Tab-separated table of C-alpha atoms and ligand atoms in Angstrom:
chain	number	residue	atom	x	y	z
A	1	UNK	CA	111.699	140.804	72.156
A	2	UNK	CA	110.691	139.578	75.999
A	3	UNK	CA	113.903	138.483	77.745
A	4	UNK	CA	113.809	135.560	80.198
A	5	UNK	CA	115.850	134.317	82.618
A	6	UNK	CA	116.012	130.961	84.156
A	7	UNK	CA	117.542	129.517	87.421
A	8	UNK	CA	118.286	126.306	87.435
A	9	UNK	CA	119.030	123.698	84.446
A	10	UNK	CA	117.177	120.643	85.745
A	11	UNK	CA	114.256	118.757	83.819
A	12	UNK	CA	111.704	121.735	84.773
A	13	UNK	CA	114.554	124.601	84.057
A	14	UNK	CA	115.214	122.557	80.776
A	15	UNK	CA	111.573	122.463	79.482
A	16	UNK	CA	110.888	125.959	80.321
A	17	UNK	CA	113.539	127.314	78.601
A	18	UNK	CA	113.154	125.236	75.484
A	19	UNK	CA	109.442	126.638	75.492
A	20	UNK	CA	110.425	129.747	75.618
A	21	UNK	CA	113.401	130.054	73.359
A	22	UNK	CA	111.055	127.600	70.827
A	23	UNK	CA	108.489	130.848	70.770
A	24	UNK	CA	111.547	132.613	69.680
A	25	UNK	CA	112.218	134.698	72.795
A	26	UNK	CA	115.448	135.619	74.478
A	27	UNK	CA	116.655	132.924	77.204
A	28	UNK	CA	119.548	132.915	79.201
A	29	UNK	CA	120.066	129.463	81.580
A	30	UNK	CA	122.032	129.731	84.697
A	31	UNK	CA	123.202	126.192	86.388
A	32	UNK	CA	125.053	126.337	89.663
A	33	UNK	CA	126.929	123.266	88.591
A	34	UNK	CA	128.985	122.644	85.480
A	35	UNK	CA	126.424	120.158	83.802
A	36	UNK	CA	122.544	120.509	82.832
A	37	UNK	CA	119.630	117.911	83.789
A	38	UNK	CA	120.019	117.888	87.850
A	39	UNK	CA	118.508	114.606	89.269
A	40	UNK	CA	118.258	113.361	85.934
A	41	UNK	CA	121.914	112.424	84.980
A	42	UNK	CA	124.019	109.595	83.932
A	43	UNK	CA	127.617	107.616	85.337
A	44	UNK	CA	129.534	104.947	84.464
A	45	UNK	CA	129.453	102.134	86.732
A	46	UNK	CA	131.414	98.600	85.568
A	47	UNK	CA	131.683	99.872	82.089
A	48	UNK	CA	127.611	100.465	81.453
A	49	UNK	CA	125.960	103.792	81.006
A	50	UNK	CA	123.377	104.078	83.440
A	51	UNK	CA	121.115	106.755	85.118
A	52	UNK	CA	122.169	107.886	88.244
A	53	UNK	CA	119.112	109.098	89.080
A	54	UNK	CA	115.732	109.072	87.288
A	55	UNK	CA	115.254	105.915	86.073
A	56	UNK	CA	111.758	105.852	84.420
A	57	UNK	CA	108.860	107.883	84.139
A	58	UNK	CA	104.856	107.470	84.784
A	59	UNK	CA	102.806	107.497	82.034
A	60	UNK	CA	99.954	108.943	83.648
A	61	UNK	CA	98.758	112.141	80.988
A	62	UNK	CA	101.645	111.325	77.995
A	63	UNK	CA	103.386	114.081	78.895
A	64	UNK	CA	106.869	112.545	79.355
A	65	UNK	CA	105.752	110.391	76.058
A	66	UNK	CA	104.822	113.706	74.488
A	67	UNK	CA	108.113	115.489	74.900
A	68	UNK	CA	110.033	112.295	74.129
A	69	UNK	CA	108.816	112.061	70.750
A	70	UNK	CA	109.106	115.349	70.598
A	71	UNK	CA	112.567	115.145	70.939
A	72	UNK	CA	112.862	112.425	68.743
A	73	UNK	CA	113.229	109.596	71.099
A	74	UNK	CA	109.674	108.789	70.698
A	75	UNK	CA	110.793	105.459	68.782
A	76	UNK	CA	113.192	104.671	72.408
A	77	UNK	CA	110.400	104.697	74.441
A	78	UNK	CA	110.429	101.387	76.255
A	79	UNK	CA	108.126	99.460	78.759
A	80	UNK	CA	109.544	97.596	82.082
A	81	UNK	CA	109.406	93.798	82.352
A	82	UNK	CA	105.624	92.794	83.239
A	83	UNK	CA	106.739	91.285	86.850
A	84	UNK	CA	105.937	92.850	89.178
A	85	UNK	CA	107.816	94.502	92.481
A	86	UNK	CA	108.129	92.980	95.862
A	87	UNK	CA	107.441	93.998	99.238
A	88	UNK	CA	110.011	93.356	102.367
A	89	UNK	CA	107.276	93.247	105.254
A	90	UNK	CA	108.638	94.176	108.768
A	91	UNK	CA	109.547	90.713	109.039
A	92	UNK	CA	109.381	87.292	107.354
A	93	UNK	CA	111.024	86.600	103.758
A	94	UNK	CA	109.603	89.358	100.956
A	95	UNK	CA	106.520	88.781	98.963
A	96	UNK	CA	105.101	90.279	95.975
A	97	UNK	CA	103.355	93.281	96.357
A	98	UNK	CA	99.479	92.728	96.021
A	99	UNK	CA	98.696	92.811	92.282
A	100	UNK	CA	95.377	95.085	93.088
A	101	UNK	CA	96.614	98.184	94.686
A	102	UNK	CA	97.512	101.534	94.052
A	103	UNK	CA	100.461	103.060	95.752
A	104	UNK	CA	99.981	100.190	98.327
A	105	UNK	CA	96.343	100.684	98.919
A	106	UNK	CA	94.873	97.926	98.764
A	107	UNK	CA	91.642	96.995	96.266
A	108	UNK	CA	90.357	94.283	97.846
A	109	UNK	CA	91.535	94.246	101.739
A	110	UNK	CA	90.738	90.598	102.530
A	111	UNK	CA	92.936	89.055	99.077
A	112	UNK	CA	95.370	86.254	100.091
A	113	UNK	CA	98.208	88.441	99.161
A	114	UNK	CA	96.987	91.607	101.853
A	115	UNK	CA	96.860	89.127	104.508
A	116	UNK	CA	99.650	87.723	103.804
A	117	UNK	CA	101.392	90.952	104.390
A	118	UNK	CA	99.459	92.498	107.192
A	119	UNK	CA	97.318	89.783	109.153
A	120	UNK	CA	94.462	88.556	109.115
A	121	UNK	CA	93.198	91.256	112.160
A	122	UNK	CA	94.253	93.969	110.408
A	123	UNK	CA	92.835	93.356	106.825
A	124	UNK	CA	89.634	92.944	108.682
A	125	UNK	CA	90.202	96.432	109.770
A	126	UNK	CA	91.190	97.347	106.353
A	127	UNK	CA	87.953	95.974	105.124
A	128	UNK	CA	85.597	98.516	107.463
A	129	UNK	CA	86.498	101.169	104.764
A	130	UNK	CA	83.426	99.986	102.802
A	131	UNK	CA	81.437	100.784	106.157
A	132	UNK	CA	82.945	103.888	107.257
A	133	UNK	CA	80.670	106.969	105.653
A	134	UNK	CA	82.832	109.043	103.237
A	135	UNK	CA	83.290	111.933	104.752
A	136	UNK	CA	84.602	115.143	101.817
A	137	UNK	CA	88.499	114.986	101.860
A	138	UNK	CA	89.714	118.057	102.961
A	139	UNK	CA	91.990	120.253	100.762
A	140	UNK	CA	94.862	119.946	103.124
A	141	UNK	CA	94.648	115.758	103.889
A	142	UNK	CA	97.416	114.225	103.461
A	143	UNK	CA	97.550	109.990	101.652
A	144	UNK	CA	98.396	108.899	105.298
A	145	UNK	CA	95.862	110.268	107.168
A	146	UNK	CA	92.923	109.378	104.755
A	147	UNK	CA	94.171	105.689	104.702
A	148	UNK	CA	94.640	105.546	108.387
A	149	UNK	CA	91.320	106.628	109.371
A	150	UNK	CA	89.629	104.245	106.326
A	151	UNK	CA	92.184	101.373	106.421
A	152	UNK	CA	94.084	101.571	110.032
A	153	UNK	CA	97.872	101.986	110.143
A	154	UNK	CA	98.651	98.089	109.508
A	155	UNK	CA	97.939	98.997	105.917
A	156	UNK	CA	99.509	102.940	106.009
A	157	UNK	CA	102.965	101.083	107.787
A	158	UNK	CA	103.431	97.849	106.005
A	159	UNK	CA	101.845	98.163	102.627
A	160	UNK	CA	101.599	101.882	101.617
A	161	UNK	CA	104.661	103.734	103.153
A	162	UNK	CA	106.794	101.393	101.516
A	163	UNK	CA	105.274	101.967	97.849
A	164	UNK	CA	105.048	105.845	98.537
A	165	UNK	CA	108.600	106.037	100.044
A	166	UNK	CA	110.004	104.303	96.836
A	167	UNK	CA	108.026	106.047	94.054
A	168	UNK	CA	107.632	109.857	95.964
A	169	UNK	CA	110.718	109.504	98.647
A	170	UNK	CA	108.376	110.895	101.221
A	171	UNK	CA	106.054	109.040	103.881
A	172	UNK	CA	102.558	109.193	103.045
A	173	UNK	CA	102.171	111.580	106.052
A	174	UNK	CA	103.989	114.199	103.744
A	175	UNK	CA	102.185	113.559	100.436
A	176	UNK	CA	99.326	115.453	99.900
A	177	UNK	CA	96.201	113.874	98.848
A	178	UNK	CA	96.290	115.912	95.056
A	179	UNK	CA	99.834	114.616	94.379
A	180	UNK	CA	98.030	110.647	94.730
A	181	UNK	CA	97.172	110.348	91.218
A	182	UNK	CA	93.199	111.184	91.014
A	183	UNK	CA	93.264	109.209	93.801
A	184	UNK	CA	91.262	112.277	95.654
A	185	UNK	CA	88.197	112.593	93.089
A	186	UNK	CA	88.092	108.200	92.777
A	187	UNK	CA	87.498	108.472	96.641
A	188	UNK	CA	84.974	111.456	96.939
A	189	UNK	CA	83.091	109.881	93.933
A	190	UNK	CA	83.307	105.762	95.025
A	191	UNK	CA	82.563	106.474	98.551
A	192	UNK	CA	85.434	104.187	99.843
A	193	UNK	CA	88.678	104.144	99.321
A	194	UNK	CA	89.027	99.952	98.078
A	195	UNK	CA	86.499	101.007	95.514
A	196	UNK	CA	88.671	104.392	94.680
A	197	UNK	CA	91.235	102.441	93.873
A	198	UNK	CA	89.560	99.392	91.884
A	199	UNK	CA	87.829	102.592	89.854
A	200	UNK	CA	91.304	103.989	88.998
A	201	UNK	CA	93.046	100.809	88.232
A	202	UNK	CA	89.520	99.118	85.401
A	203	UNK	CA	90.241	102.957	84.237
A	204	UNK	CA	93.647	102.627	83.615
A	205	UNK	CA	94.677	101.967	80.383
A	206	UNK	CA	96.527	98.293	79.862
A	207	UNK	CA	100.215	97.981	80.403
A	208	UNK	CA	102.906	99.369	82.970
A	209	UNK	CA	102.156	103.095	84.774
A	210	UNK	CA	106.225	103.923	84.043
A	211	UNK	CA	107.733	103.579	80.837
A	212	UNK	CA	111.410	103.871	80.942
A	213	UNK	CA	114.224	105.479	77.354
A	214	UNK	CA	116.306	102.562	75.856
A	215	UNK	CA	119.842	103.846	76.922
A	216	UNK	CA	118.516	105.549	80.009
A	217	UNK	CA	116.324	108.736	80.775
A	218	UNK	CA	119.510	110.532	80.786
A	219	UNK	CA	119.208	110.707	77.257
A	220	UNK	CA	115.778	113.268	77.704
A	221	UNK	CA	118.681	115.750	78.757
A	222	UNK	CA	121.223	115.392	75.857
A	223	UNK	CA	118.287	115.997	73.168
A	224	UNK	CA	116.706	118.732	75.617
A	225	UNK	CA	119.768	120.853	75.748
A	226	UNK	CA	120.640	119.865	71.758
A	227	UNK	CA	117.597	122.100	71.176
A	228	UNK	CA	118.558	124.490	73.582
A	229	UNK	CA	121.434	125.322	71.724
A	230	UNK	CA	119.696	125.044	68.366
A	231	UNK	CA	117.502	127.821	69.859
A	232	UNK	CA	120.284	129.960	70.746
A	233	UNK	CA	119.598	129.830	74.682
A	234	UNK	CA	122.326	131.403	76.515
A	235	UNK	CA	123.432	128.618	78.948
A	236	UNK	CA	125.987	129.257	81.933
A	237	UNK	CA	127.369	126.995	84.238
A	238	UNK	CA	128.946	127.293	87.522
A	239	UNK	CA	125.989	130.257	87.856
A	240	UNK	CA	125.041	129.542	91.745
A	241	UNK	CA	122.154	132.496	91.710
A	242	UNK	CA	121.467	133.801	95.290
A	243	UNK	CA	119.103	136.457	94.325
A	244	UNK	CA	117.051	137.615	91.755
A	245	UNK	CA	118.124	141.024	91.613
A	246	UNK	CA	120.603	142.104	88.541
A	247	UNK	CA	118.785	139.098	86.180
A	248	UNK	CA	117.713	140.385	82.768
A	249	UNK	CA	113.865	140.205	81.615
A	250	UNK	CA	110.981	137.494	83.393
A	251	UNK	CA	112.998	135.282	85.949
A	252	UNK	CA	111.501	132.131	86.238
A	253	UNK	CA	112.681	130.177	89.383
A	254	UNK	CA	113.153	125.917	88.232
A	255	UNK	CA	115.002	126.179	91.986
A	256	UNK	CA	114.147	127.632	95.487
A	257	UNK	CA	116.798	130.113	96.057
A	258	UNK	CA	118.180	129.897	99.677
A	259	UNK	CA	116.082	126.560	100.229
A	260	UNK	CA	115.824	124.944	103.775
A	261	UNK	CA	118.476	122.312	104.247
A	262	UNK	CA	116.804	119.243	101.873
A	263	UNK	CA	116.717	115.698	102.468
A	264	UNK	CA	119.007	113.460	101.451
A	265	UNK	CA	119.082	110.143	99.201
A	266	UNK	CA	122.444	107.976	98.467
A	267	UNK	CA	122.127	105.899	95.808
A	268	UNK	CA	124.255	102.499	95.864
A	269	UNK	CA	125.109	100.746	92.581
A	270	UNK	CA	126.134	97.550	92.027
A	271	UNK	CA	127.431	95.664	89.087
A	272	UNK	CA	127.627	92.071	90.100
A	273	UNK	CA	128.330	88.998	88.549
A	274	UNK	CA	125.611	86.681	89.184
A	275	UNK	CA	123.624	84.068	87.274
A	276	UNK	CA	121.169	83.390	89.940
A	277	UNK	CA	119.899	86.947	89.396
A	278	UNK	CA	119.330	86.330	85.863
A	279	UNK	CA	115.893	84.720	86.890
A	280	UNK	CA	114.905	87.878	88.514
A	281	UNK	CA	113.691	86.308	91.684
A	282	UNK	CA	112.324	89.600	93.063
A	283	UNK	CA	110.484	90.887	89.961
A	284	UNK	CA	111.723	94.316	89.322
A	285	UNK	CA	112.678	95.110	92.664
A	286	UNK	CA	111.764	95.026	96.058
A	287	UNK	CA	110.641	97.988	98.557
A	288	UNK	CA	111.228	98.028	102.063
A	289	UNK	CA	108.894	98.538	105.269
A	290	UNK	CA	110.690	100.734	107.436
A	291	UNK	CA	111.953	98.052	110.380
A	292	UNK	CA	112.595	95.502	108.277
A	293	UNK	CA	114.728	93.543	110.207
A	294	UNK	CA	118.576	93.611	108.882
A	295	UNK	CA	117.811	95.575	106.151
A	296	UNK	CA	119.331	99.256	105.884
A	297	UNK	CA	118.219	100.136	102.473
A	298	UNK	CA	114.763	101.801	101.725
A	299	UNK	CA	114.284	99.852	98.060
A	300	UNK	CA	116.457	97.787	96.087
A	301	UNK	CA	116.048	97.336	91.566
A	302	UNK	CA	116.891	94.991	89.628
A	303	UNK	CA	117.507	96.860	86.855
A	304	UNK	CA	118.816	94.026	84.298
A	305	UNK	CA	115.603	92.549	85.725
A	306	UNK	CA	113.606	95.530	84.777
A	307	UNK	CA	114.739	96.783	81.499
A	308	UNK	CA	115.058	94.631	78.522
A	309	UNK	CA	118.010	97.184	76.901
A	310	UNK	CA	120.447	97.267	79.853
A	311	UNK	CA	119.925	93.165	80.278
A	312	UNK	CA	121.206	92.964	76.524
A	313	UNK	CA	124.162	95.765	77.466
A	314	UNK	CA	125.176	94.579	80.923
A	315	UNK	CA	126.706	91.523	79.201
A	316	UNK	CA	125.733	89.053	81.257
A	317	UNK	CA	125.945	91.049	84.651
A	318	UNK	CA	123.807	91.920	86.850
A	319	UNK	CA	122.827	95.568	88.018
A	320	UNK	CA	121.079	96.086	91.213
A	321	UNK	CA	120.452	99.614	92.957
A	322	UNK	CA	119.685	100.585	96.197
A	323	UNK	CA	118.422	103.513	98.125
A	324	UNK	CA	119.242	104.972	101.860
A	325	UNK	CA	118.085	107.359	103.319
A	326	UNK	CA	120.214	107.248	106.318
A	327	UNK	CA	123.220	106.348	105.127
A	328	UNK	CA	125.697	103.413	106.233
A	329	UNK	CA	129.368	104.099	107.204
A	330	UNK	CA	129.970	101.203	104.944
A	331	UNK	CA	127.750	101.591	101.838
A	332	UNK	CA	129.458	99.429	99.917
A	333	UNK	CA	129.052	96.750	102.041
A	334	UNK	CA	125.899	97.347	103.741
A	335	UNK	CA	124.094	97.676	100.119
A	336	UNK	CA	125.562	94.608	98.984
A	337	UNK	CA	124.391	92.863	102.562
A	338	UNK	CA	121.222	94.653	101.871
A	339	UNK	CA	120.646	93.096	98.039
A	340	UNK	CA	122.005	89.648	99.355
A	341	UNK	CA	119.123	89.421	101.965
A	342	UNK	CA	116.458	91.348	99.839
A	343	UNK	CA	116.939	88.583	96.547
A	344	UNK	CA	117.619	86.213	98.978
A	345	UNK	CA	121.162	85.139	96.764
A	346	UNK	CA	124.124	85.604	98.210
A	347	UNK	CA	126.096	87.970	95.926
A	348	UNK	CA	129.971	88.129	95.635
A	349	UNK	CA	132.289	91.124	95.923
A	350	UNK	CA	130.547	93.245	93.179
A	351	UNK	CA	132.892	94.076	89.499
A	352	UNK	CA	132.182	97.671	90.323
A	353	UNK	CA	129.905	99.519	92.559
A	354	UNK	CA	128.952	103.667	92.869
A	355	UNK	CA	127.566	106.216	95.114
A	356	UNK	CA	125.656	108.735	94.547
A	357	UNK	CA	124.261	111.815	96.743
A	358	UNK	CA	121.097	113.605	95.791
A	359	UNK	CA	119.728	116.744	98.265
A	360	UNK	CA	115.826	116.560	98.021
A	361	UNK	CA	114.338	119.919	98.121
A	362	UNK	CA	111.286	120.357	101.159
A	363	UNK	CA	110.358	123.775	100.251
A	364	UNK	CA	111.058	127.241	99.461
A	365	UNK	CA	110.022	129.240	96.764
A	366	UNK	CA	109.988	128.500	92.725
A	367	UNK	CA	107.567	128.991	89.827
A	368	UNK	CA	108.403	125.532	88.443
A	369	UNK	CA	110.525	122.141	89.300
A	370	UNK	CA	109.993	119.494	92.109
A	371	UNK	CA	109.177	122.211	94.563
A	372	UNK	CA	106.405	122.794	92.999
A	373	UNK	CA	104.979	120.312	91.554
A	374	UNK	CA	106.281	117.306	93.306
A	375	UNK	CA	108.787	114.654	92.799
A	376	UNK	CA	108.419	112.604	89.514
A	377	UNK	CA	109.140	113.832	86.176
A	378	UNK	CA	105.624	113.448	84.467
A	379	UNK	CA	104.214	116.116	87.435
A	380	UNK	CA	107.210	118.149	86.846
A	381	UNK	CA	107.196	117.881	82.855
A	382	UNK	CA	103.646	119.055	82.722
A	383	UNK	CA	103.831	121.495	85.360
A	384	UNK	CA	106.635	123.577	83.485
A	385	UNK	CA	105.486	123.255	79.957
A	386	UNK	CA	102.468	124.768	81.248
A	387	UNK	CA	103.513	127.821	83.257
A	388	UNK	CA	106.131	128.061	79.705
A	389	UNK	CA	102.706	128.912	77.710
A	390	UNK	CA	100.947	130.892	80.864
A	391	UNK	CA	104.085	133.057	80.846
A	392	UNK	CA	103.794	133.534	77.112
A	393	UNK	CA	100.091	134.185	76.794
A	394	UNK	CA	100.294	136.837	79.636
A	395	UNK	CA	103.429	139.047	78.061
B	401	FAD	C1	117.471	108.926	93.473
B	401	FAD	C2	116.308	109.504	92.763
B	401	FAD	C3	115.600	108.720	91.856
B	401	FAD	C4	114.510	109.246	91.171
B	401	FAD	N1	113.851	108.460	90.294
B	401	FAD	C5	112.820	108.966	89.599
B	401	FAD	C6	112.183	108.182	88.600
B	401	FAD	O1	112.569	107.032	88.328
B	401	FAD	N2	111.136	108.732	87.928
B	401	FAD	C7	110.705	110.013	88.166
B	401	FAD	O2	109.764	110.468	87.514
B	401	FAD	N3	111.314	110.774	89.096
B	401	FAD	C8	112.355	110.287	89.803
B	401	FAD	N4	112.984	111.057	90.738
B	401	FAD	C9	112.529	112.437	90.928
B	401	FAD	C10	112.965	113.330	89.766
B	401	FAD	O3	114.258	112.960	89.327
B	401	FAD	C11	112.966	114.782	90.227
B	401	FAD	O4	111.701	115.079	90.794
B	401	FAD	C12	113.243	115.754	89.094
B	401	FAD	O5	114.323	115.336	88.280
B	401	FAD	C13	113.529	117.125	89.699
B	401	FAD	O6	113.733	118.062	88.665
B	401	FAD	P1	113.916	119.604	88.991
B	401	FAD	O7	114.248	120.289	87.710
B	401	FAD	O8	112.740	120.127	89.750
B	401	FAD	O9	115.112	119.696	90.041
B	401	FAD	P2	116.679	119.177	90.035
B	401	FAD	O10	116.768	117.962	89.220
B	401	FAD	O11	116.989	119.144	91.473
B	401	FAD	O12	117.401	120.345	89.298
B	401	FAD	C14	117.660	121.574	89.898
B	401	FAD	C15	118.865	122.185	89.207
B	401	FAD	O13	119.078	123.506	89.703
B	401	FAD	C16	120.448	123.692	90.009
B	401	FAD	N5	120.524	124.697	91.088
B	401	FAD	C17	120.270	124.524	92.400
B	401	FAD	N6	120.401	125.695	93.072
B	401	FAD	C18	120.754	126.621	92.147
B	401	FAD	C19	121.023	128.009	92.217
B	401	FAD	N7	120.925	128.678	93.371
B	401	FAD	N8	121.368	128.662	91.099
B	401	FAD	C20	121.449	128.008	89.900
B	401	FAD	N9	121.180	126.672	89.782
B	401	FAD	C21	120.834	125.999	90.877
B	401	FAD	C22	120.920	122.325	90.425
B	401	FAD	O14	122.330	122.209	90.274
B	401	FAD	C23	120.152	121.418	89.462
B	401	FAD	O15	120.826	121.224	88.243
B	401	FAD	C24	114.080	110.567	91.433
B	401	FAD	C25	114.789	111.359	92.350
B	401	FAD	C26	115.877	110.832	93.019
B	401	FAD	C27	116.632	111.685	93.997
């Protein structure tokens, strides 16, 4: 029988090793720390089960869907609350972010809403994309360069980094054009990139692009590594693996192994108790230009505001999150600062409040995981169940 080992028990270690051991081969898991699902995990914070990191997923291909019901929490799957998210410009009070975009971009670059956020001047620049001749987007282009050159950097700075810094924790500078959604074939086919974008979103089907697991999408984990040991997979934890040498069988790398230092992402948490939230006066959150004025934190949810399941749990609280990527001597009182000025309600001293520290891989070498295939868990689901069947088809 092949014999495979994997390094690394996050989402994309999970799924590969459930593929595997499914097709009835040998698996042995080994997780550095002493619990499975990496950036996909669970605390307790005021007395509420919540994730502590992935919070939803996009929708985009069903694959997240797929494995869900798979798992049998296909019936859990939930959608956010239809308002929207809010942008923090530079300066000025926040506003919501313009309903026709895509990852910020803008599909029609003289709407009340654009100008509202980035002038009148430079949504008139925005709007010489329809003039500008497509030029073929190079292999290597990165989101930020192809909307600079079509849009100018009003729209890159105060609309789009914000959106991309919040959904892919990089600036758009760092995200290659192929990790955009189709955003790359909308633009080579449409010309321009206002029309790329008002192509993708009439395609779209209706509803939300993230769906979210009633309970949290820490619960993807428990039922992935119930099956795991319903398939006989050898787990270990505490297994920090420095080389590949010794392992038994196929090693398949979920993890660079000796990485370069990663990035890092706190997480603040805050459990507050505060009726003026309950109207949700920033949609589902709000994400931050970098230079906002005041404001520390990259983006801020509302996550009673978002999902219907933890409103009902949180028992009349309120449970807002925040993100830093430079992180403040004082969290605890910077993020609540932070959340005061972003929902523009003064909150009191919060009934509980949590940290968290992720490390963000940016590069190395693996054969499946965030490295990869990106950050996001519906790039990362798809990417692993389908190097789990090119690994089986090529024994
Ligand atoms: C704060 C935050 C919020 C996020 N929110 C979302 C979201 O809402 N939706 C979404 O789709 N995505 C989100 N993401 C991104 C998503 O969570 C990740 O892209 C994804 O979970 C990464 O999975 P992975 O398996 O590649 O890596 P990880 O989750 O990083 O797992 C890697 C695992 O390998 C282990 N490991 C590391 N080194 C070794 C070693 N040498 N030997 C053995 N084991 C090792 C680690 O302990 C860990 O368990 C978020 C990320 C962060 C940081």
């Amino acid at each position: 029988m092949a014999r495979y080992t994997v390094v690394g028990g996050g989402i994309a270690g999970l799924v590969v090793a459930r593929r595997l051991a499914m097709a009835g081969r040998s698996v042995t898991l080994l997780e550095a720390s002493d619990h499975l699902g990496g950036t996909v995990a669970r605390h307790l914070v005021g007395g509420i089960d919540l994730d502590a990191g992935a919070e939803s997923f996009a929708v985009r291909g069903g694959t997240v869907a797929a494995l869900a019901r798979e798992v049998g929490l296909g019936g859990e799957i939930v959608a956010p609350s239809s308002e929207g998210a809010w942008l923090q410009p530079v300066s000025g009070p926040a506003v919501p972010l313009p309903a026709t975009s895509i990852l910020g971009i803008p599909g029609t670059p003289l709407a009340a809403e654009v100008i509202a956020v980035i002038g009148t001047g430079a949504a008139l620049r925005a709007q010489l994309d329809a003039l500008i001749p497509s030029l073929w987007a190079r292999k290597s282009l990165t989101l930020g360069r192809l909307v600079r050159r079509r849009m100018g950097s009003a729209v890159l700075e105060k609309l789009v980094a914000p959106v991309v810094h919040g959904v892919h924790s990089v600036h758009p500078d760092d995200l290659p054009l192929d990790r955009a959604g189709g955003l790359r074939a909308a633009f080579t086919h449409e010309g321009s990139l206002a029309a790329a974008v008002r192509s993708l979103r009439d395609a779209a089907p209706a509803g939300s692009a993230v769906a979210g697991i009633r309970g949290g999408i820490h619960r993807l984990v428990t039922e992935l590594v119930a099956d795991l040991e319903t398939h006989g997979v050898d787990v270990q934890l505490g297994r920090r693996v420095r080389s590949v040498d010794g392992l038994d069988g196929t090693v398949v790398l979920a993890v660079p192994l000796a990485p370069p230092p990663g990035r890092k992402v706190v997480l603040a948490t805050l459990v507050v108790e505060a009726p003026e939230l309950r109207a949700a006066p920033r949609g589902t959150g709000v994400l931050v230009a970098q230079g906002a004025r005041g404001i520390r934190a990259r983006a801020l949810t509302h996550s009673t505001a978002k999902w219907e399941w933890l409103r009902e749990r949180a028992g009349g609280r309120e449970v807002v999150r925040l993100s830093y990527d430079d992180e403040p001597a004082d969290l605890a009182t910077v993020a609540r600062q932070d959340a005061s000025a972003l929902l523009g309600v003064e909150l009191p001293e919060p009934v509980d409040f949590a940290r968290v520290e992720w490390t963000r891989p940016v590069g190395g070498v693996a054969d499946v995981g965030e490295t990869v295939a990106g950050s996001g868990l519906a790039g990362i689901i798809a990417q692993a169940e389908s190097r789990a069947a090119e690994l089986l088809a090529h024994e």
